Tab-separated table of C-alpha atoms and ligand atoms in Angstrom:
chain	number	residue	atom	x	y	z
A	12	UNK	CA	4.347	24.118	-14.751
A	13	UNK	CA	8.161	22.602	-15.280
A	14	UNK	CA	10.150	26.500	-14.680
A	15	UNK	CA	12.207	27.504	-17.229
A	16	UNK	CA	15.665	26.650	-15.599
A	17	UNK	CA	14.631	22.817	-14.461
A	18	UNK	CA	13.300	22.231	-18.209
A	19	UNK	CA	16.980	22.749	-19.369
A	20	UNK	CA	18.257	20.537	-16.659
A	21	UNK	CA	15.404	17.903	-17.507
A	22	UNK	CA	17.549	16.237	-20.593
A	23	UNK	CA	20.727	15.640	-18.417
A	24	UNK	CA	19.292	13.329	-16.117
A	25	UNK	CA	18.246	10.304	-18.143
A	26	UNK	CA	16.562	7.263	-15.632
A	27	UNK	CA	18.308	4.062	-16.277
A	28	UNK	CA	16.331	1.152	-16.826
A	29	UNK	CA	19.340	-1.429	-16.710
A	30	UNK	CA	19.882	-0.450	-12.768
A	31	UNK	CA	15.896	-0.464	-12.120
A	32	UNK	CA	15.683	-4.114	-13.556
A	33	UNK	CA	19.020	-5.289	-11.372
A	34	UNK	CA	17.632	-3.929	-8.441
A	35	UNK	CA	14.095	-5.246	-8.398
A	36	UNK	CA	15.894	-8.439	-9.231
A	37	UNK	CA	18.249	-7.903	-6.215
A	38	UNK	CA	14.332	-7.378	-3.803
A	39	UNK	CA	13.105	-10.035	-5.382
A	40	UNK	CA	15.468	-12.507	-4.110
A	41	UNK	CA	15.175	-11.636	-0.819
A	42	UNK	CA	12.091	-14.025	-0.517
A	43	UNK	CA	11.493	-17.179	1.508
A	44	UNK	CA	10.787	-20.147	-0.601
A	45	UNK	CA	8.190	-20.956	-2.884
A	46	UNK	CA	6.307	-19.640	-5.433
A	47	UNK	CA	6.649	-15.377	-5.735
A	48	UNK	CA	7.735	-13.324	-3.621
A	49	UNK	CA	6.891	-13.767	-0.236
A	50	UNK	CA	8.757	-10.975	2.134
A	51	UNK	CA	5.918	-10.276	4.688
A	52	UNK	CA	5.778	-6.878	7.078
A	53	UNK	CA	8.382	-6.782	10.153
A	54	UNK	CA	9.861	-10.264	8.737
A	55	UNK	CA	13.773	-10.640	8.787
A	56	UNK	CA	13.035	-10.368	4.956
A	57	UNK	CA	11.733	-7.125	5.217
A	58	UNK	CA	14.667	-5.781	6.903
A	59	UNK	CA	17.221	-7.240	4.934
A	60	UNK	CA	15.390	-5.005	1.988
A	61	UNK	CA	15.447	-2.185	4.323
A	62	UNK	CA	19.023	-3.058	4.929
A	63	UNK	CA	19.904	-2.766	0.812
A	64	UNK	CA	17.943	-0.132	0.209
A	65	UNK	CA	19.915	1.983	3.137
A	66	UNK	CA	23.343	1.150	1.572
A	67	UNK	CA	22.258	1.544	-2.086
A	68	UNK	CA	21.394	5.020	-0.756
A	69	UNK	CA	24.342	5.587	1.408
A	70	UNK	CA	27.036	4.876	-1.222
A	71	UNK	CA	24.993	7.541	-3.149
A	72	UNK	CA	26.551	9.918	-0.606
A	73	UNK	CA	22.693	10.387	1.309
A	74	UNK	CA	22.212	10.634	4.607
A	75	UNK	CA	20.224	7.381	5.704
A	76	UNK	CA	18.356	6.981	8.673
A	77	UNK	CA	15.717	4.178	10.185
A	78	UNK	CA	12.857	5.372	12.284
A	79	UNK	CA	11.166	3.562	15.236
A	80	UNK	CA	8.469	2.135	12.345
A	81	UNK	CA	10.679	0.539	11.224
A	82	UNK	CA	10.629	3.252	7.899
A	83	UNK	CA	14.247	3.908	6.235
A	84	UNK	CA	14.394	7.737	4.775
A	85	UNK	CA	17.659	8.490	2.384
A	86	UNK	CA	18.019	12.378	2.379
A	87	UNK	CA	19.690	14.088	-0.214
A	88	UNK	CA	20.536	18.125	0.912
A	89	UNK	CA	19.314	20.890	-0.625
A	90	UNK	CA	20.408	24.370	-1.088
A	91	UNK	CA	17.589	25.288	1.444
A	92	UNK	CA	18.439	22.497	3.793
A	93	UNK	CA	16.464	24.020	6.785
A	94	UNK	CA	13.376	24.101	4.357
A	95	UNK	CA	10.404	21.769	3.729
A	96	UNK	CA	11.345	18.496	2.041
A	97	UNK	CA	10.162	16.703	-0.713
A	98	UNK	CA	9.480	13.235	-0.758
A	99	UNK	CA	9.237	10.006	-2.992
A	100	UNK	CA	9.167	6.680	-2.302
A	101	UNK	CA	6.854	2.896	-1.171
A	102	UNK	CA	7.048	0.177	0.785
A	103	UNK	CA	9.108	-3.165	0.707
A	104	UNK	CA	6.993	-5.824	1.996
A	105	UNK	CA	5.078	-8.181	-0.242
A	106	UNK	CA	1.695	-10.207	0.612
A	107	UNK	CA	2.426	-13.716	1.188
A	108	UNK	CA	3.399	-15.445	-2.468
A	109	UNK	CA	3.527	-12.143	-4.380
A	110	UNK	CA	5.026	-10.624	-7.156
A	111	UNK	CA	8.312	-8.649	-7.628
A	112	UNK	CA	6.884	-5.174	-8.764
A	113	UNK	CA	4.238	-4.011	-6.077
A	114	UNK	CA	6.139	-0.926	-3.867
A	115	UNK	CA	9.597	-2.441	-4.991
A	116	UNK	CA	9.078	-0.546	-8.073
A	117	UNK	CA	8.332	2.769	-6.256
A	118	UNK	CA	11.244	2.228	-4.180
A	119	UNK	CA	13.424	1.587	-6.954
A	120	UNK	CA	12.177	4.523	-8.900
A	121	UNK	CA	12.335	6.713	-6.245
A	122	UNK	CA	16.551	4.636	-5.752
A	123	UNK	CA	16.903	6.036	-9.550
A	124	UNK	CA	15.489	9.400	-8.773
A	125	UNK	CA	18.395	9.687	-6.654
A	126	UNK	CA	20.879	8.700	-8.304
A	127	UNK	CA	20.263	10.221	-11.711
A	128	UNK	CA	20.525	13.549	-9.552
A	129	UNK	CA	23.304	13.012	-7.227
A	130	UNK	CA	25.743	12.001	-10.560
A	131	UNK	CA	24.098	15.163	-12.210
A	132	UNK	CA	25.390	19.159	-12.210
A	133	UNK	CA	21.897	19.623	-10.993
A	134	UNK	CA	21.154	20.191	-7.136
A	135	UNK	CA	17.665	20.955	-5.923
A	136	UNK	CA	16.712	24.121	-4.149
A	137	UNK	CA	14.807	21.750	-1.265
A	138	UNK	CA	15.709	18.414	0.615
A	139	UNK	CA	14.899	15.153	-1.495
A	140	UNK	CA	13.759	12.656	0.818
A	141	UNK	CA	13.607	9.003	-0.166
A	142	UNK	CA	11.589	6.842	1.476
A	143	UNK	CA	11.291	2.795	1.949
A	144	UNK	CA	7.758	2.570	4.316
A	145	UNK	CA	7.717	-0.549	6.389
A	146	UNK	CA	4.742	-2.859	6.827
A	147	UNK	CA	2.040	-1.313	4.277
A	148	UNK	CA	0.653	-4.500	3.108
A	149	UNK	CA	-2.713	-5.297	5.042
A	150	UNK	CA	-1.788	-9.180	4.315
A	151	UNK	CA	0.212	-10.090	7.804
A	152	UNK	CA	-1.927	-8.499	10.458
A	153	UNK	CA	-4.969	-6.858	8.692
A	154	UNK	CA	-4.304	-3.161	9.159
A	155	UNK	CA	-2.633	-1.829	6.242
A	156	UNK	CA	0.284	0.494	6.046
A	157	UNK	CA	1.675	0.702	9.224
A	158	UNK	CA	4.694	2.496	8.714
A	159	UNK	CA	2.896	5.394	7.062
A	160	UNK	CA	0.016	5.405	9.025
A	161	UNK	CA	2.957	5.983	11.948
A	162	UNK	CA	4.123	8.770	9.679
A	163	UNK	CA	0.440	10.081	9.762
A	164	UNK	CA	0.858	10.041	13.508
A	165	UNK	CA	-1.930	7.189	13.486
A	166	UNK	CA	-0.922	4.389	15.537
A	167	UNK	CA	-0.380	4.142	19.365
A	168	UNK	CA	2.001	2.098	20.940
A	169	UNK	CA	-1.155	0.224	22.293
A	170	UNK	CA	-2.704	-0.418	18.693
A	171	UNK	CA	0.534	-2.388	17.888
A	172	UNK	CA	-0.485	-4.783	20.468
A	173	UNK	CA	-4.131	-5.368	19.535
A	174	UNK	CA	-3.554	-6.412	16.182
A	175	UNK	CA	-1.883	-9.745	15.360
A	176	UNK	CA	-1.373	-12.566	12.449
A	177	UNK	CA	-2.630	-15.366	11.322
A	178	UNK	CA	-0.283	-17.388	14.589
A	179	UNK	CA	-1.344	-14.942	17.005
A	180	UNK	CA	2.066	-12.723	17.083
A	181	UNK	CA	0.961	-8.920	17.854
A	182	UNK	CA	2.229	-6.367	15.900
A	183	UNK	CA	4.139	-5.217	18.873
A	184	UNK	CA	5.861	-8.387	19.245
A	185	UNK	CA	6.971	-8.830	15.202
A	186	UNK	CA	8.493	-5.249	15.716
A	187	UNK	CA	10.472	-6.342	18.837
A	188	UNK	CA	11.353	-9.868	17.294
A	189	UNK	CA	13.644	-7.154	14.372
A	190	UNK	CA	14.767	-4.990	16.814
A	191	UNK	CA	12.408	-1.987	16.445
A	192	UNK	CA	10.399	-0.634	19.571
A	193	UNK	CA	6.915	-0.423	19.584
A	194	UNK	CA	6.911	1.678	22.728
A	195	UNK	CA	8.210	4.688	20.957
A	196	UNK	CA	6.144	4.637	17.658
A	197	UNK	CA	4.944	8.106	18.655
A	198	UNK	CA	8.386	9.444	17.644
A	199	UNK	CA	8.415	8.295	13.888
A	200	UNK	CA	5.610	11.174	13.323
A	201	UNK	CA	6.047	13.585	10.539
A	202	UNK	CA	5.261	16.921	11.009
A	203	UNK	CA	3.897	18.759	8.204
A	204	UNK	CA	5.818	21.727	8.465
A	205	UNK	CA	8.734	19.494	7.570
A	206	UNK	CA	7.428	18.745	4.389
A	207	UNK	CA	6.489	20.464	1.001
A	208	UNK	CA	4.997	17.447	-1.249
A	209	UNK	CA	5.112	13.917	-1.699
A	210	UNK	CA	5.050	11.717	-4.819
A	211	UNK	CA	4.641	7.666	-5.333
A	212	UNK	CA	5.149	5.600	-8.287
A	213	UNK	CA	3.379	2.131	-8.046
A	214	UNK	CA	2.215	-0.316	-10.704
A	215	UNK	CA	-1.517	-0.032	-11.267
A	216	UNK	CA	-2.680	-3.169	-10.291
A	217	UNK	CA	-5.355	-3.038	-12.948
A	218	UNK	CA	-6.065	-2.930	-16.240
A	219	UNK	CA	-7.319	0.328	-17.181
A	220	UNK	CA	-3.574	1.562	-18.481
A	221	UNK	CA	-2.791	-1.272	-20.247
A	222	UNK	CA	-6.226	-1.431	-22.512
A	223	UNK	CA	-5.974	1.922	-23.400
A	224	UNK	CA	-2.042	2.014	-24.199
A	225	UNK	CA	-1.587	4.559	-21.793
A	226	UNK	CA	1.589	4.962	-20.391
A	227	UNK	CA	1.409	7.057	-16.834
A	228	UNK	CA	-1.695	7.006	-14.807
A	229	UNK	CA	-2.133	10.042	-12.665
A	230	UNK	CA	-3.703	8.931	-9.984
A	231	UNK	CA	-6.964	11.578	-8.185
A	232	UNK	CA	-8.274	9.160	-5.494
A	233	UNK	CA	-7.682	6.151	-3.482
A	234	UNK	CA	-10.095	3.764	-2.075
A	235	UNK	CA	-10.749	3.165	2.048
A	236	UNK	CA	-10.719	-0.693	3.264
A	237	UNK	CA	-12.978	-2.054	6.264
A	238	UNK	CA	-11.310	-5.279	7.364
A	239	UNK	CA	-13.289	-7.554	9.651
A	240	UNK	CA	-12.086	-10.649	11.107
A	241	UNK	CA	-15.547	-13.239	12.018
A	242	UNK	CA	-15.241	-16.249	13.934
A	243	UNK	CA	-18.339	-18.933	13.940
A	244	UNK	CA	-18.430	-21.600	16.681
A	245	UNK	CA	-20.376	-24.402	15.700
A	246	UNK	CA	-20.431	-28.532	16.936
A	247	UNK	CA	-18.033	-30.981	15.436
A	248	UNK	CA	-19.238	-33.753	15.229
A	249	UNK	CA	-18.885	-37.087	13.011
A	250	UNK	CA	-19.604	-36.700	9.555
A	251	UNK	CA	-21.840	-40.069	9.162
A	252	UNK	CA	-23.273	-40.078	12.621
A	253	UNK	CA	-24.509	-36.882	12.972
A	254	UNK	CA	-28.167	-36.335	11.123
A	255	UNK	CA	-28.373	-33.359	8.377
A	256	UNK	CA	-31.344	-31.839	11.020
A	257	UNK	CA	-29.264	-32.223	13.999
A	258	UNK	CA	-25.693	-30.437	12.524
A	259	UNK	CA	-25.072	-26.624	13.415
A	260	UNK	CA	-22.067	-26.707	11.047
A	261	UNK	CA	-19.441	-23.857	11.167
A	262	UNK	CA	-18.464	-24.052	7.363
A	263	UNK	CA	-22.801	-24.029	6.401
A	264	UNK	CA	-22.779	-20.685	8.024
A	265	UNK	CA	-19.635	-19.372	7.202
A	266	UNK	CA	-20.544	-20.529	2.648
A	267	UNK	CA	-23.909	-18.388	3.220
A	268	UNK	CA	-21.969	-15.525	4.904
A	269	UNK	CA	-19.351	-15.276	1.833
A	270	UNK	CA	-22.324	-15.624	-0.468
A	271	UNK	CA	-24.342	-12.458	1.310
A	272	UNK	CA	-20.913	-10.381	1.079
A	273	UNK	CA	-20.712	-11.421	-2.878
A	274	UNK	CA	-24.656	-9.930	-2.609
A	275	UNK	CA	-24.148	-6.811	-1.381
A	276	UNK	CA	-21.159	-5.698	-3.680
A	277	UNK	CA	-23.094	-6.421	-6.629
A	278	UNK	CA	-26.823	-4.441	-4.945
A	279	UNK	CA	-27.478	-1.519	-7.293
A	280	UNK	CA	-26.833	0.735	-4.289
A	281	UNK	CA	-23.167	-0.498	-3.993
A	282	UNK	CA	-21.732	0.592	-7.659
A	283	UNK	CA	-17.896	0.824	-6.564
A	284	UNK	CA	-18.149	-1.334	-3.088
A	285	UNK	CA	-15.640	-4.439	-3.361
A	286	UNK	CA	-15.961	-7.058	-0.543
A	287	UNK	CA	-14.059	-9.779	-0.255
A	288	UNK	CA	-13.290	-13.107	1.935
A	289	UNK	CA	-9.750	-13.377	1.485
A	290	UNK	CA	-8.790	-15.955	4.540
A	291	UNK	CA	-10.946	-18.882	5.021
A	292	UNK	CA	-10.307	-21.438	7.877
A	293	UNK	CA	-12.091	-24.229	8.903
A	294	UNK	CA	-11.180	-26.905	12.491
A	295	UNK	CA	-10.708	-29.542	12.604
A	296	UNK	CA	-10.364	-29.719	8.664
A	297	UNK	CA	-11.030	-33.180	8.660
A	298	UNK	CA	-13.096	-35.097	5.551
A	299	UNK	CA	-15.069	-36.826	8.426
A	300	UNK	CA	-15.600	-34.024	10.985
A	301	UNK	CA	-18.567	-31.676	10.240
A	302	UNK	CA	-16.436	-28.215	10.606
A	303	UNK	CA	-17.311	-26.753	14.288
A	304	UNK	CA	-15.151	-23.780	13.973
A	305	UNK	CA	-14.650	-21.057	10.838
A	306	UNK	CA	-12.859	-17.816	11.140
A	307	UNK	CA	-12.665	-15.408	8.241
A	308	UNK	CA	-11.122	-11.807	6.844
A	309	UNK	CA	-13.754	-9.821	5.324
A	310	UNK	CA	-11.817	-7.199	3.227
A	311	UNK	CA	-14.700	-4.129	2.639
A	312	UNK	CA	-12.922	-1.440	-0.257
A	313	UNK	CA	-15.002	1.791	-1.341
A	314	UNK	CA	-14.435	5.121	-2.194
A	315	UNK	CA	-17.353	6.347	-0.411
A	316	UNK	CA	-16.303	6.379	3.035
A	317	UNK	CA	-19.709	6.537	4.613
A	318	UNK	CA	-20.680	3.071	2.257
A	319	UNK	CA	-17.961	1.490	3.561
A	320	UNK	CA	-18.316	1.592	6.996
A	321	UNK	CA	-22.719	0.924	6.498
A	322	UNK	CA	-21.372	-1.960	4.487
A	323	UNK	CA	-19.066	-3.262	6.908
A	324	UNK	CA	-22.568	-2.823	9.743
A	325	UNK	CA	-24.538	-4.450	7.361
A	326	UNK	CA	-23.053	-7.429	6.406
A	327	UNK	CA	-22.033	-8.106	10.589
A	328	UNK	CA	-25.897	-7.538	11.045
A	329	UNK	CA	-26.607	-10.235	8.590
A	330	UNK	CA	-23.732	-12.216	9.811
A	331	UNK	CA	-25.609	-12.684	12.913
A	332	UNK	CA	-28.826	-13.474	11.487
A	333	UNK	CA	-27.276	-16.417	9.253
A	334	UNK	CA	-25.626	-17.106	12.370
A	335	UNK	CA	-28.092	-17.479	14.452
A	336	UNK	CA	-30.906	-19.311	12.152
A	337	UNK	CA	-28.387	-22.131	12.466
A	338	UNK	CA	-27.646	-22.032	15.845
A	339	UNK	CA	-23.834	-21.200	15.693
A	340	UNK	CA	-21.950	-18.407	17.546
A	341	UNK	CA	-19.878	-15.636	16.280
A	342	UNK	CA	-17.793	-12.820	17.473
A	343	UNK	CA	-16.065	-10.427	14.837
A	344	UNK	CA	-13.803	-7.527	14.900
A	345	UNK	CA	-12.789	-4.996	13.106
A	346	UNK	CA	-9.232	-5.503	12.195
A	347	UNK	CA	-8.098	-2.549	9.712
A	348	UNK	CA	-9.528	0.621	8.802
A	349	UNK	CA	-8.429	3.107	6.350
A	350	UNK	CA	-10.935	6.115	4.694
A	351	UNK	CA	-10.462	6.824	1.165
A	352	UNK	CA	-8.636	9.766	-0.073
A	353	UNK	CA	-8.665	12.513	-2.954
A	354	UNK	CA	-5.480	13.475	-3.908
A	355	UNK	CA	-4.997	16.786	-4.389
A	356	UNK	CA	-5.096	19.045	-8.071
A	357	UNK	CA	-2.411	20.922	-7.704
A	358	UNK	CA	-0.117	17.606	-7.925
A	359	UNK	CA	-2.108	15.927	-9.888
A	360	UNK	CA	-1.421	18.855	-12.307
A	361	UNK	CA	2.040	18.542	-11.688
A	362	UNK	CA	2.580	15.052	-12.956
A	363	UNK	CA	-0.168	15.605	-15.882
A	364	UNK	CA	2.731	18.286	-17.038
A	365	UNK	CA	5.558	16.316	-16.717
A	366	UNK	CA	4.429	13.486	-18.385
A	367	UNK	CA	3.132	15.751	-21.309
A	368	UNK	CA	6.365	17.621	-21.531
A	369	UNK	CA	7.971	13.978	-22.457
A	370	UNK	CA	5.422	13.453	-24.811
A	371	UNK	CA	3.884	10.356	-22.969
A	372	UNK	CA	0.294	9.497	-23.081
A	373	UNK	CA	-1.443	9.897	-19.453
A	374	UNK	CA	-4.763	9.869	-17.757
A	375	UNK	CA	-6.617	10.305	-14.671
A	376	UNK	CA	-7.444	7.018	-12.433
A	377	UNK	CA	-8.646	6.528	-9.270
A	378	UNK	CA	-6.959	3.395	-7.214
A	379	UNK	CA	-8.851	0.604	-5.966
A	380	UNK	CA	-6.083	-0.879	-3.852
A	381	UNK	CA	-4.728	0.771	-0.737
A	382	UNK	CA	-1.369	2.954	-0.631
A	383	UNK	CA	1.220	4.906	1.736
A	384	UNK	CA	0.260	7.834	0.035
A	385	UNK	CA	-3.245	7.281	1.300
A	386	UNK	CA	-1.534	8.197	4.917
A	387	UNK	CA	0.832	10.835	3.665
A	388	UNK	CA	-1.981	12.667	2.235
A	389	UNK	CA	-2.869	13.516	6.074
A	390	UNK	CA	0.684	15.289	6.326
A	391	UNK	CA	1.916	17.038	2.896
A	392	UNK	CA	0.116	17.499	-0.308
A	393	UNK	CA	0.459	13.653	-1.902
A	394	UNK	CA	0.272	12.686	-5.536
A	395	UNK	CA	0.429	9.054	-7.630
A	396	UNK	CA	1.847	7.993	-10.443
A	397	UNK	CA	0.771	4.601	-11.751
A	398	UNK	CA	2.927	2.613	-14.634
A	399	UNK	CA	0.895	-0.289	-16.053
A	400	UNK	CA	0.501	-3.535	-14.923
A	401	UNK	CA	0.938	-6.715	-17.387
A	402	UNK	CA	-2.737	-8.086	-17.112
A	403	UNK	CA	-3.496	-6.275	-14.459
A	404	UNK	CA	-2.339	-9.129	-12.126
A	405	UNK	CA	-1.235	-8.212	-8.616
A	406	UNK	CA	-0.450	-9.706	-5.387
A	407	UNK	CA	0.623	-12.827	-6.927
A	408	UNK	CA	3.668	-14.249	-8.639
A	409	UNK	CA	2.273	-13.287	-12.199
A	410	UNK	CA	2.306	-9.507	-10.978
A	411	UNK	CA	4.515	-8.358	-13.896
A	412	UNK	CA	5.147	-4.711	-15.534
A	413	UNK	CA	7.718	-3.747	-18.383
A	414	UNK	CA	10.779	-2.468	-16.751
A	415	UNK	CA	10.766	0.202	-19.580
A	416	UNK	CA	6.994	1.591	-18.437
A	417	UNK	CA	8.689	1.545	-14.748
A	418	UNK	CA	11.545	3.663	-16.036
A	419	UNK	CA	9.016	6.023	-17.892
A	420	UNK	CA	7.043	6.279	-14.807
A	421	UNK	CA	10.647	7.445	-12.581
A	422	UNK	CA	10.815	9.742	-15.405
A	423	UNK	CA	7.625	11.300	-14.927
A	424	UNK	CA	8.486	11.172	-11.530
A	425	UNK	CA	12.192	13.026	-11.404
A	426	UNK	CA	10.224	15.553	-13.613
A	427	UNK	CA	7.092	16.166	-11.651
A	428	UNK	CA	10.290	16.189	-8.311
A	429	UNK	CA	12.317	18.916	-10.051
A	430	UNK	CA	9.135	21.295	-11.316
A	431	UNK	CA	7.594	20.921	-7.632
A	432	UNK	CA	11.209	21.779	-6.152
A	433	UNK	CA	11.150	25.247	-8.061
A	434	UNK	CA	7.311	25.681	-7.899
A	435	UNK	CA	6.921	26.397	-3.647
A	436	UNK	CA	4.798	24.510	-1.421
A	437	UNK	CA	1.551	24.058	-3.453
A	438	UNK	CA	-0.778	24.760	-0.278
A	439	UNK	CA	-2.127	23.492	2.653
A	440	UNK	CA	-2.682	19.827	4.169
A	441	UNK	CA	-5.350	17.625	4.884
A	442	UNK	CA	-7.818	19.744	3.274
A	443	UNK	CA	-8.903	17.172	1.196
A	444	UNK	CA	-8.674	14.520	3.528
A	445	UNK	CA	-11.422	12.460	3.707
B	16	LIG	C1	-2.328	-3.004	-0.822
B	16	LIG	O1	-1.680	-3.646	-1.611
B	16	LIG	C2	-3.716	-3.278	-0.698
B	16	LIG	O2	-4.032	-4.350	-0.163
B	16	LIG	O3	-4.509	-2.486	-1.204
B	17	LIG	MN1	1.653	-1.604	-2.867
B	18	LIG	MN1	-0.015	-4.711	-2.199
């Protein structure tokens, strides 16, 4: 419940939507060219949002600070300064041609969070921490949220090197390339002592809010991902020479392998399970070369943790058997791995007030796409709130959401800050960690 004294405070600190829509303009043009947004993890890009983000917060009078994830966390002192913090806040990157709303518009709700507060009488009993995560899209080097999961105290210094992009560049090396050091990841680890709760506003990325004219979605689970990365070695060979009888084509193999992951999504026994083959590429790519290498991203999402990974064993064990009936190779790997998450009540039941004290409609939704929250669940008790997406488009340059249903949604979230800053810690971690 909102306490007494915060209610009264709650009508002096109006969001502003006119300085949410000039700074999500302000990300978005902080893109390389063509269509979207494209401002990929550890990119120059990224930084440079990093960068604005740090002095929008700093000439707000915070204290700023980057961590060796390449994370940047605004703090804004409480009257218990030595106490746990709160926290709000998402990430910066963008898959490659994106659109301008997914994190940006958690960062730049949790940017009017703090300001509508710092130019307010009001100061909260606790630290406000506001956070910009680096690196949580999955796009760039498989593994999702990296500067999270580094918060989570989930990634080694040697798991930065393992995992690389699409050109080969580890994860290690795109950190180094910005000026951040992989060899001390181990030091951007949150301890949860340090923390008391932590809330994200995202768009949906759906269409559940939308069709029902709902305004805030309060979000109670989010789904795991199983990324695999398959590579099939067949013979190139010419296209009008080579008999059909006598081909052991790459691209054959690799058509029958999308086709079996289509299959087991839609088994009976899968109800939820989303698979996808997201990256698709075929050598030499010639019209008149019969393809002798594929590789492709398999991209496994579930909120049944033990489905996903039997999914993930099942389709490699048919992989091999397509594989092998047509006398092509393949190695795979497992390239990301995340476990789904349920958030827990006692947030959820903090943002189901504050949205009903403003008289917005609400409901319960579980998320199909991945989050940092997902990760910050594993340190402090984490909590969602979704603002609808136009269409439900996302992760391309259509991705669209009203600035006003972004500004309700900071609302919600200021609200749900305030009431959790004079409600105490609302329990122990990781309990409902998947
Ligand atoms: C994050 O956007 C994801 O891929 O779920
Ligand atoms: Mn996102
Ligand atoms: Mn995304």
């Amino acid at each position: 419940m909102i306490p007494a004294d915060s209610a009264v405070a709650l009508p002096h600190m109006p969001v502003d939507v006119a300085r949410i829509e000039r700074w999500i303009g302000e990300f978005a043009a902080l893109t390389e060219e063509g269509p979207g947004v494209t401002r990929l993890g550890y990119s120059a890009l990224e930084r440079e949002a990093h960068a604005l983000f740090g002095a929008e917060m700093s000439a707000l009078g915070l204290t700023v600070r980057g961590d060796t994830a390449g994370n940047t966390i605004a703090e804004l002192s409480g009257l218990e300064p030595d106490g746990p913090a709160l926290g709000t806040g998402s990430h910066l990157d963008s898959v490659p041609q994106g659109g301008r709303f997914d994190g940006i518009a958690g960062v730049c709700a949790a940017m009017e969070v703090a300001r509508a507060v710092v130019q307010s009488e009001w100061r909260p009993r606790h630290s406000w921490r506001f956070v910009a995560f680096a690196t949580e899209e999955g796009a760039r080097f498989g593994q999702a949220c990296n500067g999270s999961r580094a918060a989570a105290g989930l990634v080694s210094t040697g798991d930065l090197a393992v995992v690389k992009d699409s050109h080969g560049v580890s994860m290690s090396a795109a950190m180094a390339a910005v000026g951040l050091d992989p060899a001390r990841i181990a030091e951007s680890r949150w301890r949860s002592e340090d923390w008391l709760a932590f809330v994200e506003l995202h768009i949906e990325q759906g269409t559940v809010l939308e069709a029902s004219g709902t305004s805030i979605g309060v979000v109670d689970a989010i789904s795991g991902s199983t990324r695999l990365l398959v590579h099939l070695d067949g013979v190139a060979s010419h296209t009008g020479g080579t008999p059909m009888h006598q081909r052991r084509d790459a691209l054959a193999a690799a058509s029958e392998c999308v086709l079996a992951c289509e299959r087991i999504a839609n088994d009976a026994t899968h109800h939820g399970t989303r698979v996808t083959v997201g990256r698709l590429e075929v050598q030499p790519g010639s019209i008149t070369t019969i393809p002798g290498e594929v590789s492709f991203t398999i991209d496994i999402r579930d909120f049944d943790s033990e489905r996903q990974r039997r999914t993930a064993h099942l389709l490699d064990a048919q992989f091999r058997q397509i594989s092998a009936a047509r006398g092509v190779g393949i190695r795979s790997s497992v390239i990301g791995d995340t476990s789904p998450v349920f958030l827990p009540v006692e947030i959820v039941d903090s943002i189901v007030s504050a949205a009903r004290e403003r008289g917005l409609t609400y409901r319960l939704l579980s998320s199909g796409a991945s989050h940092d929250s997902q990760q910050i669940s594993r340190v402090t008790p984490t909590g969602m709130i979704f603002v609808p997406s136009i269409r439900g488009l996302s992760h391309v340059p259509e991705e669209n959401t009203a600035f006003d249903d972004i500004a309700l949604g900071a609302q919600v979230l200021l609200d749900t800050l305030i009431a959790l800053d004079g409600s105490g810690a609302p329990g122990p971690a990781a309990a409902w960690t998947a």
